[in-house]
Amino acid sequence: MTVIEIDGLRKTYRAKTAVDGISLAVRQGEIFGIAGSNGAGKTTLVECASGLRRRDSGTVRVLGLDPQTERCKVQQRIGVQLQESALPDAMKVGEAFRMYSALYDAPAAWRDLMDEWGLTDYRRTRFASLSGGWKQRLFIALALVGGPELVFLDELTTGLDPVARRTTWALIRRLRESGVTVVLVTHFMDEAEALCDRVAVVDAGRVIATGSPRELVAQAGTDSLDSAYLALTGKDLA
């Protein structure tokens, strides 16, 4: 079953084309990577797919719905963690769960969710006092408050130390194992290679190639996704 279908999506900002005719499909139950350098158009693509930004042209269907004209219905069924996600410094973890829960018609049992993701002991901790790794764990858990079928995670591990990155990777795998489809936006090719069932390589607002990490490496004739990205786009992410 396909949960996201995008055909000819285009979005411009004045003279800059951020998304230039992208087409892709995401299957139910997979971790689908959208990989590329900063400024490639990844975040704009996710914002259009999740109903947070209006597209200029093209068609988008998420769970059979148009996120532009049926935004409220879509957002009741998805979870989103954006690159610039933040909470007020003084907000406590428990308060964040209560606030997010109020946004949904049929939210998950947020106390159980807080416990499941190891956040119960932090329920009275202020956001500013959390480490980077615990903030990311909190944002993943908050993206699940609505009991979503599909979750968008944008640049989730940027700025994390290696241990926190690996812990976050385990959490993402756990999401998929629970039956949630994950769209993972990243500019780390090792992350895409480690986590994703399939990857769309995005460059200058276009999809350059799509396939499993192994397929993309074979297509480029290289030995890693990092080097495959260089061969496909002519750009080095290092």
PDB file of C-alpha atoms in Angstrom:
ATOM      1  CA  MET A   1       0.000   0.000   0.000  1.00  0.00           C
ATOM      2  CA  THR A   2       1.248   3.496  -0.872  1.00  0.00           C
ATOM      3  CA  VAL A   3       0.814   6.102   1.878  1.00  0.00           C
ATOM      4  CA  ILE A   4       2.390   9.078   0.054  1.00  0.00           C
ATOM      5  CA  GLU A   5       2.062   9.815  -3.660  1.00  0.00           C
ATOM      6  CA  ILE A   6       3.693  12.960  -5.039  1.00  0.00           C
ATOM      7  CA  ASP A   7       3.631  13.869  -8.716  1.00  0.00           C
ATOM      8  CA  GLY A   8       5.271  16.943 -10.233  1.00  0.00           C
ATOM      9  CA  LEU A   9       5.466  18.901  -6.981  1.00  0.00           C
ATOM     10  CA  ARG A  10       6.820  22.396  -7.453  1.00  0.00           C
ATOM     11  CA  LYS A  11       7.417  25.222  -4.967  1.00  0.00           C
ATOM     12  CA  THR A  12       9.199  28.518  -5.552  1.00  0.00           C
ATOM     13  CA  TYR A  13      10.138  31.432  -3.297  1.00  0.00           C
ATOM     14  CA  ARG A  14      10.346  34.550  -5.465  1.00  0.00           C
ATOM     15  CA  ALA A  15      13.214  33.794  -7.849  1.00  0.00           C
ATOM     16  CA  LYS A  16      14.358  30.605  -6.089  1.00  0.00           C
ATOM     17  CA  THR A  17      12.905  27.208  -7.006  1.00  0.00           C
ATOM     18  CA  ALA A  18      13.053  25.055  -3.872  1.00  0.00           C
ATOM     19  CA  VAL A  19      11.214  22.005  -5.261  1.00  0.00           C
ATOM     20  CA  ASP A  20      11.349  21.493  -9.012  1.00  0.00           C
ATOM     21  CA  GLY A  21       8.887  18.875 -10.224  1.00  0.00           C
ATOM     22  CA  ILE A  22       9.510  16.145  -7.629  1.00  0.00           C
ATOM     23  CA  SER A  23       7.655  12.837  -7.948  1.00  0.00           C
ATOM     24  CA  LEU A  24       7.947   9.976  -5.454  1.00  0.00           C
ATOM     25  CA  ALA A  25       5.946   7.353  -3.561  1.00  0.00           C
ATOM     26  CA  VAL A  26       6.294   6.008  -0.025  1.00  0.00           C
ATOM     27  CA  ARG A  27       5.070   2.550   0.927  1.00  0.00           C
ATOM     28  CA  GLN A  28       3.305   1.644   4.130  1.00  0.00           C
ATOM     29  CA  GLY A  29       5.591   0.366   6.886  1.00  0.00           C
ATOM     30  CA  GLU A  30       8.936   1.481   5.468  1.00  0.00           C
ATOM     31  CA  ILE A  31      11.563   3.955   6.581  1.00  0.00           C
ATOM     32  CA  PHE A  32      11.851   6.185   3.531  1.00  0.00           C
ATOM     33  CA  GLY A  33      14.817   8.531   3.385  1.00  0.00           C
ATOM     34  CA  ILE A  34      14.935  11.933   1.726  1.00  0.00           C
ATOM     35  CA  ALA A  35      18.660  12.601   1.546  1.00  0.00           C
ATOM     36  CA  GLY A  36      20.656  15.525   0.282  1.00  0.00           C
ATOM     37  CA  SER A  37      22.766  18.511   1.209  1.00  0.00           C
ATOM     38  CA  ASN A  38      21.505  21.561   3.050  1.00  0.00           C
ATOM     39  CA  GLY A  39      19.397  23.688   0.704  1.00  0.00           C
ATOM     40  CA  ALA A  40      18.513  20.770  -1.584  1.00  0.00           C
ATOM     41  CA  GLY A  41      14.766  21.276  -1.018  1.00  0.00           C
ATOM     42  CA  LYS A  42      14.183  18.459   1.487  1.00  0.00           C
ATOM     43  CA  THR A  43      12.414  20.482   4.180  1.00  0.00           C
ATOM     44  CA  THR A  44      10.178  22.312   1.693  1.00  0.00           C
ATOM     45  CA  LEU A  45       9.184  18.930   0.251  1.00  0.00           C
ATOM     46  CA  VAL A  46       8.197  17.657   3.706  1.00  0.00           C
ATOM     47  CA  GLU A  47       6.351  20.865   4.561  1.00  0.00           C
ATOM     48  CA  CYS A  48       4.266  20.555   1.383  1.00  0.00           C
ATOM     49  CA  ALA A  49       3.606  16.861   2.032  1.00  0.00           C
ATOM     50  CA  SER A  50       2.519  17.453   5.622  1.00  0.00           C
ATOM     51  CA  GLY A  51       0.244  20.399   4.861  1.00  0.00           C
ATOM     52  CA  LEU A  52       2.451  23.026   6.503  1.00  0.00           C
ATOM     53  CA  ARG A  53       3.182  24.839   3.231  1.00  0.00           C
ATOM     54  CA  ARG A  54       1.132  25.418   0.077  1.00  0.00           C
ATOM     55  CA  ARG A  55       2.539  23.967  -3.130  1.00  0.00           C
ATOM     56  CA  ASP A  56       2.573  25.947  -6.360  1.00  0.00           C
ATOM     57  CA  SER A  57       1.706  23.002  -8.615  1.00  0.00           C
ATOM     58  CA  GLY A  58       1.657  19.226  -8.790  1.00  0.00           C
ATOM     59  CA  THR A  59      -0.380  16.708  -6.829  1.00  0.00           C
ATOM     60  CA  VAL A  60       0.186  15.318  -3.340  1.00  0.00           C
ATOM     61  CA  ARG A  61      -1.756  12.539  -1.633  1.00  0.00           C
ATOM     62  CA  VAL A  62      -1.015  11.526   1.949  1.00  0.00           C
ATOM     63  CA  LEU A  63      -3.025   8.575   3.271  1.00  0.00           C
ATOM     64  CA  GLY A  64      -5.351   9.181   0.317  1.00  0.00           C
ATOM     65  CA  LEU A  65      -5.925  12.840   1.237  1.00  0.00           C
ATOM     66  CA  ASP A  66      -4.714  16.151  -0.183  1.00  0.00           C
ATOM     67  CA  PRO A  67      -2.725  17.864   2.610  1.00  0.00           C
ATOM     68  CA  GLN A  68      -3.464  21.275   1.109  1.00  0.00           C
ATOM     69  CA  THR A  69      -7.253  21.048   0.849  1.00  0.00           C
ATOM     70  CA  GLU A  70      -7.776  18.468   3.624  1.00  0.00           C
ATOM     71  CA  ARG A  71      -5.098  19.678   5.983  1.00  0.00           C
ATOM     72  CA  CYS A  72      -6.953  19.093   9.253  1.00  0.00           C
ATOM     73  CA  LYS A  73      -7.800  15.499   8.335  1.00  0.00           C
ATOM     74  CA  VAL A  74      -4.207  14.779   7.334  1.00  0.00           C
ATOM     75  CA  GLN A  75      -2.698  16.310  10.449  1.00  0.00           C
ATOM     76  CA  GLN A  76      -4.928  14.204  12.682  1.00  0.00           C
ATOM     77  CA  ARG A  77      -3.293  11.108  11.157  1.00  0.00           C
ATOM     78  CA  ILE A  78       0.372  12.103  10.914  1.00  0.00           C
ATOM     79  CA  GLY A  79       3.169  13.205  13.230  1.00  0.00           C
ATOM     80  CA  VAL A  80       5.774  15.811  12.323  1.00  0.00           C
ATOM     81  CA  GLN A  81       9.125  16.718  13.865  1.00  0.00           C
ATOM     82  CA  LEU A  82      10.687  19.598  11.945  1.00  0.00           C
ATOM     83  CA  GLN A  83      14.339  20.638  11.855  1.00  0.00           C
ATOM     84  CA  GLU A  84      13.675  23.817  13.836  1.00  0.00           C
ATOM     85  CA  SER A  85      11.425  22.218  16.460  1.00  0.00           C
ATOM     86  CA  ALA A  86      11.637  23.852  19.882  1.00  0.00           C
ATOM     87  CA  LEU A  87       9.597  24.408  23.017  1.00  0.00           C
ATOM     88  CA  PRO A  88       9.630  27.283  25.526  1.00  0.00           C
ATOM     89  CA  ASP A  89      12.630  26.891  27.819  1.00  0.00           C
ATOM     90  CA  ALA A  90      10.457  26.876  30.939  1.00  0.00           C
ATOM     91  CA  MET A  91       7.948  24.294  29.662  1.00  0.00           C
ATOM     92  CA  LYS A  92       8.090  20.996  31.514  1.00  0.00           C
ATOM     93  CA  VAL A  93       8.023  17.639  29.756  1.00  0.00           C
ATOM     94  CA  GLY A  94       4.636  16.696  31.217  1.00  0.00           C
ATOM     95  CA  GLU A  95       3.179  20.052  30.185  1.00  0.00           C
ATOM     96  CA  ALA A  96       4.373  19.489  26.602  1.00  0.00           C
ATOM     97  CA  PHE A  97       2.568  16.147  26.451  1.00  0.00           C
ATOM     98  CA  ARG A  98      -0.654  17.667  27.774  1.00  0.00           C
ATOM     99  CA  MET A  99      -0.450  20.554  25.301  1.00  0.00           C
ATOM    100  CA  TYR A 100       0.150  18.290  22.289  1.00  0.00           C
ATOM    101  CA  SER A 101      -2.598  15.905  23.402  1.00  0.00           C
ATOM    102  CA  ALA A 102      -5.129  18.751  23.283  1.00  0.00           C
ATOM    103  CA  LEU A 103      -4.457  19.181  19.547  1.00  0.00           C
ATOM    104  CA  TYR A 104      -5.966  15.805  18.573  1.00  0.00           C
ATOM    105  CA  ASP A 105      -9.511  14.496  18.473  1.00  0.00           C
ATOM    106  CA  ALA A 106      -8.479  11.028  19.670  1.00  0.00           C
ATOM    107  CA  PRO A 107      -5.003  11.303  21.201  1.00  0.00           C
ATOM    108  CA  ALA A 108      -2.976   8.396  22.473  1.00  0.00           C
ATOM    109  CA  ALA A 109      -2.723   7.876  26.237  1.00  0.00           C
ATOM    110  CA  TRP A 110       0.069  10.392  26.684  1.00  0.00           C
ATOM    111  CA  ARG A 111       1.117   9.209  30.134  1.00  0.00           C
ATOM    112  CA  ASP A 112       1.658   5.723  28.727  1.00  0.00           C
ATOM    113  CA  LEU A 113       3.566   7.221  25.796  1.00  0.00           C
ATOM    114  CA  MET A 114       5.734   9.252  28.143  1.00  0.00           C
ATOM    115  CA  ASP A 115       6.526   6.092  30.093  1.00  0.00           C
ATOM    116  CA  GLU A 116       7.161   4.020  26.954  1.00  0.00           C
ATOM    117  CA  TRP A 117       9.768   6.489  25.717  1.00  0.00           C
ATOM    118  CA  GLY A 118      11.534   6.744  29.085  1.00  0.00           C
ATOM    119  CA  LEU A 119      10.406  10.293  29.828  1.00  0.00           C
ATOM    120  CA  THR A 120       8.334   9.765  32.969  1.00  0.00           C
ATOM    121  CA  ASP A 121      11.254  10.556  35.292  1.00  0.00           C
ATOM    122  CA  TYR A 122      11.681  13.826  33.376  1.00  0.00           C
ATOM    123  CA  ARG A 123       8.026  14.899  33.530  1.00  0.00           C
ATOM    124  CA  ARG A 124       8.846  17.874  35.794  1.00  0.00           C
ATOM    125  CA  THR A 125      12.066  18.756  33.961  1.00  0.00           C
ATOM    126  CA  ARG A 126      12.103  22.000  31.997  1.00  0.00           C
ATOM    127  CA  PHE A 127      12.857  21.808  28.279  1.00  0.00           C
ATOM    128  CA  ALA A 128      15.981  23.957  28.605  1.00  0.00           C
ATOM    129  CA  SER A 129      17.469  21.483  31.101  1.00  0.00           C
ATOM    130  CA  LEU A 130      17.261  18.477  28.754  1.00  0.00           C
ATOM    131  CA  SER A 131      20.328  17.278  26.845  1.00  0.00           C
ATOM    132  CA  GLY A 132      20.216  17.246  23.049  1.00  0.00           C
ATOM    133  CA  GLY A 133      19.532  13.522  22.990  1.00  0.00           C
ATOM    134  CA  TRP A 134      16.640  13.763  25.439  1.00  0.00           C
ATOM    135  CA  LYS A 135      15.159  16.703  23.530  1.00  0.00           C
ATOM    136  CA  GLN A 136      15.136  14.576  20.375  1.00  0.00           C
ATOM    137  CA  ARG A 137      13.549  11.673  22.258  1.00  0.00           C
ATOM    138  CA  LEU A 138      10.897  14.086  23.513  1.00  0.00           C
ATOM    139  CA  PHE A 139      10.178  15.377  20.000  1.00  0.00           C
ATOM    140  CA  ILE A 140       9.780  11.837  18.653  1.00  0.00           C
ATOM    141  CA  ALA A 141       7.372  10.998  21.463  1.00  0.00           C
ATOM    142  CA  LEU A 142       5.393  14.229  20.912  1.00  0.00           C
ATOM    143  CA  ALA A 143       5.095  13.362  17.217  1.00  0.00           C
ATOM    144  CA  LEU A 144       3.324  10.171  18.334  1.00  0.00           C
ATOM    145  CA  VAL A 145       0.767  11.777  20.648  1.00  0.00           C
ATOM    146  CA  GLY A 146      -1.896  11.696  17.942  1.00  0.00           C
ATOM    147  CA  GLY A 147      -1.399   7.969  17.326  1.00  0.00           C
ATOM    148  CA  PRO A 148      -0.132   8.621  13.764  1.00  0.00           C
ATOM    149  CA  GLU A 149       0.064   6.194  10.886  1.00  0.00           C
ATOM    150  CA  LEU A 150       2.893   8.200   9.331  1.00  0.00           C
ATOM    151  CA  VAL A 151       5.678  10.301  10.889  1.00  0.00           C
ATOM    152  CA  PHE A 152       7.961  12.885   9.258  1.00  0.00           C
ATOM    153  CA  LEU A 153      11.330  13.334  11.004  1.00  0.00           C
ATOM    154  CA  ASP A 154      13.442  16.200   9.639  1.00  0.00           C
ATOM    155  CA  GLU A 155      17.202  16.252  10.364  1.00  0.00           C
ATOM    156  CA  LEU A 156      16.593  14.501  13.666  1.00  0.00           C
ATOM    157  CA  THR A 157      20.215  13.846  14.633  1.00  0.00           C
ATOM    158  CA  THR A 158      21.873  17.108  13.606  1.00  0.00           C
ATOM    159  CA  GLY A 159      24.064  18.350  16.460  1.00  0.00           C
ATOM    160  CA  LEU A 160      23.944  15.118  18.472  1.00  0.00           C
ATOM    161  CA  ASP A 161      27.045  13.351  19.723  1.00  0.00           C
ATOM    162  CA  PRO A 162      27.750   9.835  18.349  1.00  0.00           C
ATOM    163  CA  VAL A 163      26.168   8.022  21.300  1.00  0.00           C
ATOM    164  CA  ALA A 164      22.986  10.107  21.137  1.00  0.00           C
ATOM    165  CA  ARG A 165      22.822   9.574  17.351  1.00  0.00           C
ATOM    166  CA  ARG A 166      22.971   5.798  17.743  1.00  0.00           C
ATOM    167  CA  THR A 167      20.309   5.905  20.454  1.00  0.00           C
ATOM    168  CA  THR A 168      18.066   7.989  18.197  1.00  0.00           C
ATOM    169  CA  TRP A 169      18.601   5.516  15.344  1.00  0.00           C
ATOM    170  CA  ALA A 170      17.347   2.744  17.621  1.00  0.00           C
ATOM    171  CA  LEU A 171      14.247   4.803  18.411  1.00  0.00           C
ATOM    172  CA  ILE A 172      13.535   5.298  14.706  1.00  0.00           C
ATOM    173  CA  ARG A 173      13.791   1.552  14.061  1.00  0.00           C
ATOM    174  CA  ARG A 174      11.427   1.029  16.974  1.00  0.00           C
ATOM    175  CA  LEU A 175       8.866   3.311  15.329  1.00  0.00           C
ATOM    176  CA  ARG A 176       8.862   1.195  12.183  1.00  0.00           C
ATOM    177  CA  GLU A 177       8.589  -1.993  14.225  1.00  0.00           C
ATOM    178  CA  SER A 178       5.455  -0.577  15.883  1.00  0.00           C
ATOM    179  CA  GLY A 179       3.807  -0.232  12.449  1.00  0.00           C
ATOM    180  CA  VAL A 180       4.406   3.484  11.843  1.00  0.00           C
ATOM    181  CA  THR A 181       5.672   4.550   8.419  1.00  0.00           C
ATOM    182  CA  VAL A 182       8.664   6.889   8.778  1.00  0.00           C
ATOM    183  CA  VAL A 183       9.845   9.575   6.360  1.00  0.00           C
ATOM    184  CA  LEU A 184      13.365  10.462   7.465  1.00  0.00           C
ATOM    185  CA  VAL A 185      14.968  13.645   6.132  1.00  0.00           C
ATOM    186  CA  THR A 186      18.754  13.694   6.485  1.00  0.00           C
ATOM    187  CA  HIS A 187      21.979  15.029   5.029  1.00  0.00           C
ATOM    188  CA  PHE A 188      23.956  12.217   6.680  1.00  0.00           C
ATOM    189  CA  MET A 189      24.465   9.438   4.146  1.00  0.00           C
ATOM    190  CA  ASP A 190      25.642   6.984   6.826  1.00  0.00           C
ATOM    191  CA  GLU A 191      22.325   7.551   8.583  1.00  0.00           C
ATOM    192  CA  ALA A 192      20.321   6.906   5.426  1.00  0.00           C
ATOM    193  CA  GLU A 193      22.384   3.798   4.719  1.00  0.00           C
ATOM    194  CA  ALA A 194      21.908   2.440   8.239  1.00  0.00           C
ATOM    195  CA  LEU A 195      18.182   3.117   8.625  1.00  0.00           C
ATOM    196  CA  CYS A 196      16.324   3.430   5.343  1.00  0.00           C
ATOM    197  CA  ASP A 197      14.595   0.775   3.284  1.00  0.00           C
ATOM    198  CA  ARG A 198      14.630   3.171   0.328  1.00  0.00           C
ATOM    199  CA  VAL A 199      16.168   6.581  -0.259  1.00  0.00           C
ATOM    200  CA  ALA A 200      15.327   9.465  -2.601  1.00  0.00           C
ATOM    201  CA  VAL A 201      18.471  11.491  -3.319  1.00  0.00           C
ATOM    202  CA  VAL A 202      17.450  15.146  -3.710  1.00  0.00           C
ATOM    203  CA  ASP A 203      19.635  17.816  -5.294  1.00  0.00           C
ATOM    204  CA  ALA A 204      18.666  21.346  -6.372  1.00  0.00           C
ATOM    205  CA  GLY A 205      14.981  20.603  -5.793  1.00  0.00           C
ATOM    206  CA  ARG A 206      14.919  17.444  -7.899  1.00  0.00           C
ATOM    207  CA  VAL A 207      15.017  13.718  -7.195  1.00  0.00           C
ATOM    208  CA  ILE A 208      18.229  12.460  -8.774  1.00  0.00           C
ATOM    209  CA  ALA A 209      17.769   8.779  -7.889  1.00  0.00           C
ATOM    210  CA  THR A 210      15.554   6.509  -5.787  1.00  0.00           C
ATOM    211  CA  GLY A 211      16.194   3.008  -4.488  1.00  0.00           C
ATOM    212  CA  SER A 212      17.463   0.984  -1.569  1.00  0.00           C
ATOM    213  CA  PRO A 213      20.883   2.025  -0.269  1.00  0.00           C
ATOM    214  CA  ARG A 214      22.341  -1.096  -1.869  1.00  0.00           C
ATOM    215  CA  GLU A 215      20.688  -0.294  -5.204  1.00  0.00           C
ATOM    216  CA  LEU A 216      21.969   3.290  -5.186  1.00  0.00           C
ATOM    217  CA  VAL A 217      25.498   2.158  -4.370  1.00  0.00           C
ATOM    218  CA  ALA A 218      25.345  -0.398  -7.202  1.00  0.00           C
ATOM    219  CA  GLN A 219      23.923   2.202  -9.611  1.00  0.00           C
ATOM    220  CA  ALA A 220      26.773   4.576  -8.856  1.00  0.00           C
ATOM    221  CA  GLY A 221      29.395   1.827  -8.923  1.00  0.00           C
ATOM    222  CA  THR A 222      30.787   2.800  -5.519  1.00  0.00           C
ATOM    223  CA  ASP A 223      31.250   1.154  -2.137  1.00  0.00           C
ATOM    224  CA  SER A 224      29.142   3.409   0.138  1.00  0.00           C
ATOM    225  CA  LEU A 225      26.171   5.755   0.005  1.00  0.00           C
ATOM    226  CA  ASP A 226      28.461   8.707   0.742  1.00  0.00           C
ATOM    227  CA  SER A 227      30.510   8.029  -2.379  1.00  0.00           C
ATOM    228  CA  ALA A 228      27.363   7.176  -4.349  1.00  0.00           C
ATOM    229  CA  TYR A 229      25.956  10.611  -3.479  1.00  0.00           C
ATOM    230  CA  LEU A 230      29.125  12.236  -4.805  1.00  0.00           C
ATOM    231  CA  ALA A 231      28.929  10.205  -8.006  1.00  0.00           C
ATOM    232  CA  LEU A 232      25.221  10.965  -8.522  1.00  0.00           C
ATOM    233  CA  THR A 233      25.267  14.683  -7.718  1.00  0.00           C
ATOM    234  CA  GLY A 234      28.862  15.761  -8.196  1.00  0.00           C
ATOM    235  CA  LYS A 235      28.822  17.129  -4.636  1.00  0.00           C
ATOM    236  CA  ASP A 236      30.736  16.000  -1.561  1.00  0.00           C
ATOM    237  CA  LEU A 237      28.883  16.096   1.751  1.00  0.00           C
ATOM    238  CA  ALA A 238      32.063  15.704   3.809  1.00  0.00           C
TER     239      ALA A 238
END
